[in-house]
Coordinates of C-alpha atoms in Angstrom, one line a residue:
Chain A
X1488 CA 118.1 122.9 69.6
X1489 CA 115.1 123.9 71.7
X1490 CA 113.4 120.6 72.7
X1491 CA 110.5 121.2 75.0
X1492 CA 111.3 120.0 78.4
X1493 CA 108.5 117.4 78.5
X1494 CA 109.7 115.7 75.3
X1495 CA 113.2 115.7 76.6
X1496 CA 112.1 114.0 79.8
X1497 CA 110.1 111.4 77.9
X1498 CA 113.2 110.6 75.7
X1499 CA 115.3 110.4 78.8
X1500 CA 113.1 107.9 80.5
X1501 CA 112.9 105.7 77.4
X1502 CA 116.7 105.5 77.1
X1503 CA 117.0 105.0 80.8
X1504 CA 115.0 101.8 80.6
X1505 CA 117.6 100.5 78.1
X1506 CA 120.4 101.6 80.5
X1507 CA 118.6 99.9 83.4
X1508 CA 119.2 96.5 81.8
X1509 CA 122.9 97.3 81.3
X1510 CA 123.3 98.6 84.9
X1511 CA 122.1 95.3 86.3
X1512 CA 125.5 93.9 85.3
X1513 CA 128.4 94.4 87.7
X1514 CA 129.6 97.9 87.3
X1515 CA 130.9 100.0 90.1
X1516 CA 128.7 102.7 91.5
X1517 CA 131.0 105.4 90.2
X1518 CA 131.1 103.9 86.7
X1519 CA 127.4 103.5 86.4
X1520 CA 126.8 107.1 87.4
X1521 CA 129.6 108.5 85.2
X1522 CA 128.2 106.5 82.3
X1523 CA 124.8 107.9 83.0
X1524 CA 126.0 111.5 83.1
X1525 CA 127.8 111.1 79.9
X1526 CA 124.6 110.1 78.2
X1527 CA 122.2 112.5 79.9
X1528 CA 124.2 115.4 81.5
X1529 CA 122.8 116.7 84.7
X1530 CA 119.2 115.9 83.9
X1531 CA 117.7 113.9 86.7
X1532 CA 114.6 111.8 85.9
X1533 CA 113.6 112.5 89.6
X1534 CA 112.1 115.7 88.1
X1535 CA 109.3 113.6 86.8
X1536 CA 108.4 112.5 90.3
X1537 CA 108.8 116.1 91.5
X1538 CA 106.4 117.5 89.1
X1539 CA 103.9 114.7 89.7
X1540 CA 104.3 115.5 93.4
X1541 CA 103.8 119.2 92.9
X1542 CA 100.6 118.6 91.1
X1543 CA 99.4 116.2 93.8
X1544 CA 100.3 118.8 96.5
X1545 CA 98.1 121.5 94.9
X1546 CA 95.2 119.4 93.7
X1547 CA 92.0 119.2 95.8
X1548 CA 91.4 115.5 96.5
X1549 CA 89.8 113.0 98.8
X1550 CA 86.6 113.0 100.7
X1551 CA 87.4 116.5 102.0
X1552 CA 88.3 117.9 98.6
X1553 CA 91.3 119.6 100.0
X1554 CA 94.8 120.2 98.7
X1555 CA 97.9 119.8 100.9
X1556 CA 99.0 123.4 101.1
X1557 CA 98.0 123.5 104.8
X1558 CA 100.3 120.5 105.5
X1559 CA 102.7 121.3 108.4
X1560 CA 106.0 119.6 107.9
X1561 CA 107.5 121.2 111.0
X1562 CA 108.1 124.8 109.8
X1563 CA 104.4 125.8 109.8
X1564 CA 101.4 125.1 107.5
X1565 CA 102.4 125.0 103.8
X1566 CA 106.1 125.7 104.3
X1567 CA 108.1 123.2 102.3
X1568 CA 111.3 125.1 101.7
X1569 CA 113.9 123.7 104.1
X1570 CA 111.4 121.3 105.8
X1571 CA 113.2 118.1 104.8
X1572 CA 116.5 119.4 106.3
X1573 CA 114.9 119.3 109.8
X1574 CA 113.3 115.9 109.6
X1575 CA 112.7 113.5 111.3
X1576 CA 111.3 115.5 114.2
X1577 CA 108.7 115.4 117.0
X1578 CA 105.2 116.6 116.1
X1579 CA 102.8 117.7 118.8
X1580 CA 99.6 116.9 116.9
X1581 CA 100.4 113.3 116.3
X1582 CA 102.6 112.9 119.4
X1583 CA 105.2 111.1 117.4
X1584 CA 108.6 111.5 115.9
X1585 CA 108.0 111.4 112.1
X1586 CA 110.1 111.2 109.0
X1587 CA 109.0 112.9 105.8
X1588 CA 107.1 109.9 104.5
X1589 CA 105.0 109.3 107.7
X1590 CA 104.4 113.0 108.0
X1591 CA 103.0 113.1 104.5
X1592 CA 100.7 110.2 105.4
X1593 CA 99.4 112.3 108.4
X1594 CA 98.7 115.3 106.1
X1595 CA 96.9 113.2 103.4
X1596 CA 94.7 111.4 106.0
X1597 CA 93.8 114.4 108.1
X1598 CA 93.6 117.2 105.5
X1599 CA 92.2 115.2 102.6
X1600 CA 90.5 112.4 104.5
X1601 CA 92.0 109.7 102.3
X1602 CA 92.4 106.5 104.3
X1603 CA 96.0 105.5 105.1
X1604 CA 95.7 102.1 103.5
X1605 CA 94.4 103.6 100.3
X1606 CA 97.2 106.2 100.1
X1607 CA 99.8 103.6 100.9
X1608 CA 98.5 100.9 98.5
X1609 CA 101.5 101.6 96.4
X1610 CA 104.3 102.6 98.8
X1611 CA 107.0 101.8 96.4
X1612 CA 106.3 102.3 92.7
X1613 CA 106.9 99.7 90.0
X1614 CA 106.5 100.7 86.4
X1615 CA 102.9 101.4 85.7
X1616 CA 102.0 101.2 89.4
X1617 CA 102.9 104.7 90.5
X1618 CA 103.3 105.7 94.1
X1619 CA 101.8 109.0 95.2
X1620 CA 103.9 108.9 98.3
X1621 CA 107.2 108.8 96.3
X1622 CA 106.0 111.7 94.1
X1623 CA 105.1 113.9 97.1
X1624 CA 108.3 113.0 98.8
X1625 CA 110.4 114.0 95.8
X1626 CA 108.6 117.3 95.6
X1627 CA 109.1 118.2 99.2
X1628 CA 112.7 117.0 99.3
X1629 CA 113.7 119.0 96.3
X1630 CA 112.7 122.2 98.1
X1631 CA 115.5 121.6 100.6
X1632 CA 118.3 121.4 98.0
X1633 CA 121.3 123.3 99.1
X1634 CA 120.1 123.4 102.8
X1635 CA 122.3 122.1 105.5
X1636 CA 120.8 119.2 107.6
X1637 CA 120.0 120.6 111.0
X1638 CA 117.7 118.5 113.3
X1639 CA 115.9 120.1 116.2
X1640 CA 116.8 117.1 118.5
X1641 CA 115.4 118.8 121.6
X1642 CA 112.5 116.5 122.5
X1643 CA 113.3 113.4 124.5
X1644 CA 111.4 111.3 122.0
X1645 CA 113.7 112.5 119.3
X1646 CA 116.7 111.6 121.4
X1647 CA 115.2 108.1 122.1
X1648 CA 114.6 107.6 118.4
X1649 CA 118.3 108.3 117.7
X1650 CA 119.4 105.9 120.4
X1651 CA 117.1 103.2 119.1
X1652 CA 118.5 103.8 115.6
X1653 CA 122.0 103.5 116.9
X1654 CA 121.1 100.2 118.6
X1655 CA 119.3 98.9 115.5
X1656 CA 122.3 99.7 113.4
X1657 CA 124.5 97.3 115.3
X1658 CA 121.8 94.6 115.9
X1659 CA 123.2 91.4 114.5
X1660 CA 120.5 88.8 113.7
X1661 CA 119.3 86.4 111.1
X1662 CA 121.0 83.4 109.5
X1663 CA 123.9 85.5 108.3
X1664 CA 124.5 87.4 111.6
X1665 CA 124.4 90.7 109.6
X1666 CA 123.9 94.1 111.1
X1667 CA 124.0 97.4 109.2
X1668 CA 127.4 97.8 110.9
X1669 CA 128.7 94.6 109.1
X1670 CA 128.5 96.4 105.8
X1671 CA 128.5 100.1 106.7
X1672 CA 130.7 100.1 109.9
X1673 CA 134.2 100.5 108.3
X1674 CA 135.8 102.9 105.9
X1675 CA 136.7 102.1 102.3
X1676 CA 134.9 98.7 102.0
X1677 CA 132.9 97.3 99.2
X1678 CA 130.5 94.4 98.4
X1679 CA 131.5 93.1 95.0
X1680 CA 132.1 96.5 93.3
X1681 CA 129.5 98.5 95.2
X1682 CA 131.2 101.0 97.5
X1683 CA 129.8 100.9 101.0
X1684 CA 129.5 104.3 102.8
X1685 CA 130.7 104.2 106.4
X1686 CA 127.5 105.5 107.9
X1687 CA 128.7 106.0 111.4
X1688 CA 131.0 108.9 110.4
X1689 CA 129.9 112.4 109.4
X1690 CA 131.7 112.1 106.0
X1691 CA 130.1 108.7 105.1
X1692 CA 126.7 109.5 106.4
X1693 CA 126.6 112.9 104.6
X1694 CA 127.7 111.3 101.3
X1695 CA 124.9 108.9 101.5
X1696 CA 122.1 110.8 103.2
X1697 CA 122.3 114.0 101.3
X1698 CA 121.5 112.2 98.0
X1699 CA 118.5 110.3 99.3
X1700 CA 115.7 109.9 98.1
X1701 CA 117.3 109.0 94.8
X1702 CA 116.5 108.0 91.3
X1703 CA 117.8 104.5 90.9
X1704 CA 119.1 103.9 87.4
X1705 CA 119.0 100.1 87.8
X1706 CA 115.3 100.2 88.7
X1707 CA 114.1 103.2 86.7
X1708 CA 112.3 104.4 89.9
X1709 CA 112.7 107.1 92.5
X1710 CA 113.3 105.5 95.8
X1711 CA 112.8 106.9 99.3
X1712 CA 114.8 106.3 102.5
X1713 CA 112.1 104.0 103.8
X1714 CA 112.6 101.9 100.6
X1715 CA 116.4 101.9 101.1
X1716 CA 116.2 100.8 104.7
X1717 CA 113.7 97.9 104.0
X1718 CA 115.8 96.8 101.1
X1719 CA 119.0 96.6 103.2
X1720 CA 117.1 94.6 105.8
X1721 CA 116.0 92.3 103.0
X1722 CA 119.6 91.7 102.1
X1723 CA 120.3 91.2 105.8
X1724 CA 117.8 88.2 105.6
X1725 CA 115.5 89.8 108.1
X1726 CA 111.7 89.9 107.9
X1727 CA 109.9 92.9 106.3
X1728 CA 110.6 96.3 107.9
X1729 CA 107.2 97.9 108.5
X1730 CA 106.6 101.3 107.0
X1731 CA 106.9 104.1 109.5
X1732 CA 107.9 101.7 112.3
X1733 CA 110.0 102.7 115.3
X1734 CA 113.1 101.1 113.8
X1735 CA 112.5 102.8 110.4
X1736 CA 112.2 106.2 112.1
X1737 CA 115.1 105.5 114.5
X1738 CA 117.5 104.5 111.7
X1739 CA 116.5 107.5 109.6
X1740 CA 117.1 109.7 112.7
X1741 CA 120.5 108.1 113.3
X1742 CA 121.6 108.6 109.7
X1743 CA 120.3 112.1 109.5
X1744 CA 121.9 113.1 112.7
X1745 CA 125.2 111.6 111.7
X1746 CA 124.9 113.5 108.4
X1747 CA 124.2 116.8 110.2
X1748 CA 125.8 119.8 108.6
X1749 CA 125.9 118.1 105.2
X1750 CA 124.3 120.0 102.3
X1751 CA 121.2 118.3 100.8
X1752 CA 121.4 117.5 97.2
X1753 CA 118.4 115.2 96.9
X1754 CA 116.8 113.7 95.0
X1755 CA 120.1 112.2 93.8
X1756 CA 121.0 109.6 91.2
X1757 CA 122.1 106.2 92.2
X1758 CA 123.3 103.1 90.4
Chain B
X1387 CA 125.7 75.5 125.4
X1388 CA 126.3 78.2 128.0
X1389 CA 123.6 80.9 127.9
X1390 CA 125.2 84.3 127.5
X1391 CA 121.9 86.2 127.1
X1392 CA 121.6 89.4 129.0
X1393 CA 118.4 91.4 129.5
X1394 CA 117.7 93.6 126.4
X1395 CA 117.6 96.8 128.4
X1396 CA 121.1 96.2 129.6
X1397 CA 122.2 95.5 126.0
X1398 CA 120.6 98.6 124.8
X1399 CA 122.0 100.9 127.5
X1400 CA 125.5 99.4 126.9
X1401 CA 125.1 100.3 123.3
X1402 CA 124.4 103.9 124.2
X1403 CA 127.6 104.2 126.3
X1404 CA 129.8 105.1 123.4
X1405 CA 127.3 107.7 122.3
X1406 CA 128.7 111.1 123.4
X1407 CA 125.7 113.4 123.0
X1408 CA 122.9 111.5 124.7
X1409 CA 124.9 109.1 127.0
X1410 CA 122.8 109.8 130.0
X1411 CA 119.6 109.0 128.3
X1412 CA 118.1 105.5 128.6
X1413 CA 118.0 103.8 125.2
X1414 CA 114.8 101.8 124.5
X1415 CA 114.9 98.0 124.5
X1416 CA 116.2 97.4 121.0
X1417 CA 115.1 93.7 120.8
X1418 CA 111.5 94.5 121.7
X1419 CA 111.5 97.5 119.3
X1420 CA 112.8 95.2 116.5
X1421 CA 109.9 92.8 117.2
X1422 CA 107.4 95.6 116.9
X1423 CA 108.9 97.0 113.7
X1424 CA 108.9 94.0 111.4
X1425 CA 106.4 91.5 110.0
X1426 CA 107.1 88.0 108.6
X1427 CA 107.6 87.8 104.9
X1428 CA 107.8 84.4 103.1
X1429 CA 110.8 82.4 104.4
X1430 CA 112.0 85.4 106.5
X1431 CA 110.0 84.7 109.7
X1432 CA 109.9 86.8 112.9
X1433 CA 112.1 84.2 114.6
X1434 CA 115.0 85.6 112.7
X1435 CA 115.0 88.7 114.9
X1436 CA 115.7 86.7 118.0
X1437 CA 119.4 86.8 118.8
X1438 CA 121.5 83.9 120.0
X1439 CA 124.2 84.5 122.5
X1440 CA 126.9 85.2 119.9
X1441 CA 124.7 87.7 118.1
X1442 CA 123.8 89.4 121.4
X1443 CA 127.4 89.8 122.5
X1444 CA 128.5 90.8 119.0
X1445 CA 125.9 93.5 118.8
X1446 CA 127.4 95.0 121.9
X1447 CA 131.0 94.4 121.0
X1448 CA 133.3 94.0 118.0
X1449 CA 136.2 91.6 117.8
X1450 CA 138.4 94.4 119.0
X1451 CA 136.3 95.5 121.9
X1452 CA 135.1 92.1 123.1
X1453 CA 136.3 91.4 126.7
X1454 CA 138.7 88.4 126.9
X1455 CA 136.4 86.3 129.0
X1456 CA 133.4 86.7 126.6
X1457 CA 135.7 86.0 123.7
X1458 CA 136.8 82.7 125.0
X1459 CA 133.3 81.7 125.9
X1460 CA 132.2 82.5 122.3
X1461 CA 135.1 80.5 120.9
X1462 CA 134.5 77.4 123.1
X1463 CA 130.7 77.4 122.4
X1464 CA 131.3 77.9 118.7
X1465 CA 134.0 75.2 118.5
X1466 CA 131.5 72.7 120.0
X1467 CA 129.1 73.3 117.1
X1468 CA 131.6 72.4 114.3
X1469 CA 130.8 69.0 112.7
X1470 CA 133.6 67.5 110.6
X1471 CA 132.6 66.0 107.3
X1472 CA 130.8 62.7 108.0
X1473 CA 133.0 60.7 105.7
X1474 CA 136.2 62.5 106.7
X1475 CA 136.6 63.9 103.2
X1476 CA 137.1 67.7 103.2
X1477 CA 137.3 68.3 99.5
X1478 CA 134.5 68.1 96.9
X1479 CA 134.1 69.5 93.4
X1480 CA 135.8 72.9 92.9
X1481 CA 133.6 73.8 89.9
X1482 CA 130.5 73.4 92.0
X1483 CA 132.3 75.4 94.7
X1484 CA 133.0 78.2 92.3
X1485 CA 129.3 78.5 91.5
X1486 CA 128.5 78.6 95.2
X1487 CA 131.1 81.4 95.8
X1488 CA 129.6 83.4 92.9
X1489 CA 126.0 83.0 94.1
X1490 CA 124.6 85.8 96.3
X1491 CA 121.1 84.6 96.7
X1492 CA 119.6 82.4 99.4
X1493 CA 117.4 83.0 102.5
X1494 CA 116.2 86.5 101.5
X1495 CA 112.5 86.9 101.5
X1496 CA 112.8 87.6 97.8
X1497 CA 114.6 84.3 97.1
X1498 CA 113.1 81.0 95.9
X1499 CA 113.5 78.6 98.9
X1500 CA 113.5 75.6 96.5
X1501 CA 116.9 76.8 95.0
X1502 CA 120.1 76.0 96.8
X1503 CA 121.6 78.8 98.8
X1504 CA 124.7 80.6 97.7
X1505 CA 127.8 81.3 99.8
X1506 CA 128.4 84.7 98.3
X1507 CA 132.1 84.5 99.1
X1508 CA 132.9 87.1 96.3
X1509 CA 130.8 89.7 98.2
X1510 CA 133.5 89.8 100.8
X1511 CA 136.7 88.1 99.4
X1512 CA 139.0 88.2 96.4
X1513 CA 139.4 84.6 95.1
X1514 CA 140.2 83.7 91.5
X1515 CA 142.5 86.3 89.9
X1516 CA 140.2 86.4 86.9
X1517 CA 137.2 87.6 88.9
X1518 CA 137.5 91.4 89.4
X1519 CA 134.1 92.0 90.9
X1520 CA 135.1 91.0 94.5
X1521 CA 134.3 92.7 97.8
X1522 CA 136.7 93.7 100.6
X1523 CA 134.9 93.0 103.8
X1524 CA 137.1 90.0 104.3
X1525 CA 140.8 89.3 103.5
X1526 CA 141.9 88.3 100.0
X1527 CA 141.9 84.5 99.5
X1528 CA 143.7 84.6 96.2
X1529 CA 146.0 81.5 95.8
X1530 CA 144.7 80.2 99.1
X1531 CA 145.5 76.5 98.7
X1532 CA 148.7 77.3 96.9
X1533 CA 150.0 79.4 99.8
X1534 CA 148.6 77.4 102.7
X1535 CA 149.1 73.8 101.4
X1536 CA 146.8 70.9 102.2
X1537 CA 148.0 69.6 105.6
X1538 CA 145.2 67.9 107.7
X1539 CA 145.5 70.8 110.1
X1540 CA 145.1 73.4 107.4
X1541 CA 142.0 71.6 106.0
X1542 CA 140.5 71.3 109.5
X1543 CA 141.1 75.0 110.1
X1544 CA 139.5 76.1 106.9
X1545 CA 136.5 73.8 107.5
X1546 CA 136.1 75.3 110.9
X1547 CA 136.2 78.8 109.4
X1548 CA 133.5 77.9 106.9
X1549 CA 131.4 76.0 109.4
X1550 CA 131.5 78.5 112.3
X1551 CA 133.9 81.5 111.8
X1552 CA 133.3 82.5 115.5
X1553 CA 135.3 79.5 116.7
X1554 CA 138.6 81.3 115.8
X1555 CA 137.6 84.9 115.4
X1556 CA 134.9 85.8 117.9
X1557 CA 132.5 88.5 116.5
X1558 CA 133.8 87.8 113.0
X1559 CA 131.7 89.4 110.3
X1560 CA 131.8 86.2 108.3
X1561 CA 128.5 84.2 108.3
X1562 CA 128.5 80.8 110.1
X1563 CA 127.7 78.8 106.9
X1564 CA 127.6 75.3 108.5
X1565 CA 126.2 76.2 111.9
X1566 CA 123.4 78.4 110.5
X1567 CA 122.7 75.8 107.8
X1568 CA 123.3 78.3 105.0
X1569 CA 125.3 75.7 103.1
X1570 CA 124.9 71.9 103.2
X1571 CA 127.8 69.6 104.0
X1572 CA 128.3 68.8 100.3
X1573 CA 128.3 72.6 99.4
X1574 CA 130.9 73.2 102.1
X1575 CA 133.1 70.5 100.6
X1576 CA 132.7 72.0 97.2
X1577 CA 133.7 75.4 98.5
X1578 CA 136.7 73.8 100.3
X1579 CA 137.8 72.3 96.9
X1580 CA 137.4 75.8 95.3
X1581 CA 139.9 77.1 97.9
X1582 CA 142.3 74.1 97.9
X1583 CA 142.2 72.2 94.7
X1584 CA 145.4 72.9 92.7
X1585 CA 143.3 73.0 89.5
X1586 CA 140.9 75.6 91.0
X1587 CA 140.9 79.1 89.5
X1588 CA 141.7 80.3 93.0
X1589 CA 145.2 78.8 92.8
X1590 CA 146.0 79.9 89.2

């Protein structure tokens, strides 16, 4: 049968909402994803975010009525292929180490003139409330599929970001004394039935990092690494991690560097 | 209590020691960077980023790498925090305890502060044989009371573990349920009953 792609996607999202309810129950990560594949094959609903991002990238918008094709993600203006595989990195123009999300904010504000607060009004999408940031992220990330993670890591600020990420990973605090390392520091552990990747090893970090950002079946949303980090901090009982903060960038750098050499397969699919 | 706090810079540079690639490079002050990177949200205030002495040391070391002298200081200081039950009774209602062991919410910014906190024991431990969705960050506690008995020493030891796990295992990954006021005295007793009551599903 030759169903048009758009219809197939719409069907897919409808049935996923049903599955989302079921996935809230305790199933292991492997089970939920296997179940999903059985129903939908290799179709990844993240494609919906990718195409929305692609359209956003090419549309003239904002006070400057510009599109984003001059956005420099590290490999030169407009180059998106392979760009995600080298992030986070230092940018001379902003004098900052940036991850993909914060770099996209820089491009949107400088090239299109859209105020940061306006663009970031919906950082993390929720049903009808769609996030432009997530769509653009998905679009750029998909252009690095199959590329090995290779960070420049030459600039002292990049090395400092890594060191801070490493320190933040072990930082025990809050009423439960949790650190990232409490849950992700050892091999073969799980919380309830959720397998916990050991993020301090190349194997564990690759397994996790190469599939993020990811479409989350249980939420019916595409989620970015910034989302993943702030949600783990929530579980850690800490206050709200600020978007693009030093610790957010540092931890992303730490995970990306640990995952170096891994082949990107994002956006992935997660429980 | 003895103050074991060291300057943050020292803490951060010690953390960087095990880092092979950039060992020579000065790590930024992690505690200060944490303060700059968060904002208070509902019940999760900024004070939660401040480390006490146990958290400071256990950021730098694990149970395995902790120097002996620091280990005994943590143990002594933690032991001093443990309050035995006010009426001397260790065991409450195992059914209430089971619910506490099953509940994972409490103290997150997303949780309702009006609801009682959970203990989330199943996140880390196997307990009742019938519950298959258990985590493995801690040892299995299946048949705990049946295997360990109910001697006064055993009850006191388990109470101490729940109240402040650092008293016996410095830099334990188990939360300090009593000391950090995650669970109330009554909740601790109920969880104790879940571990020890012969009728509890843990001991079937």
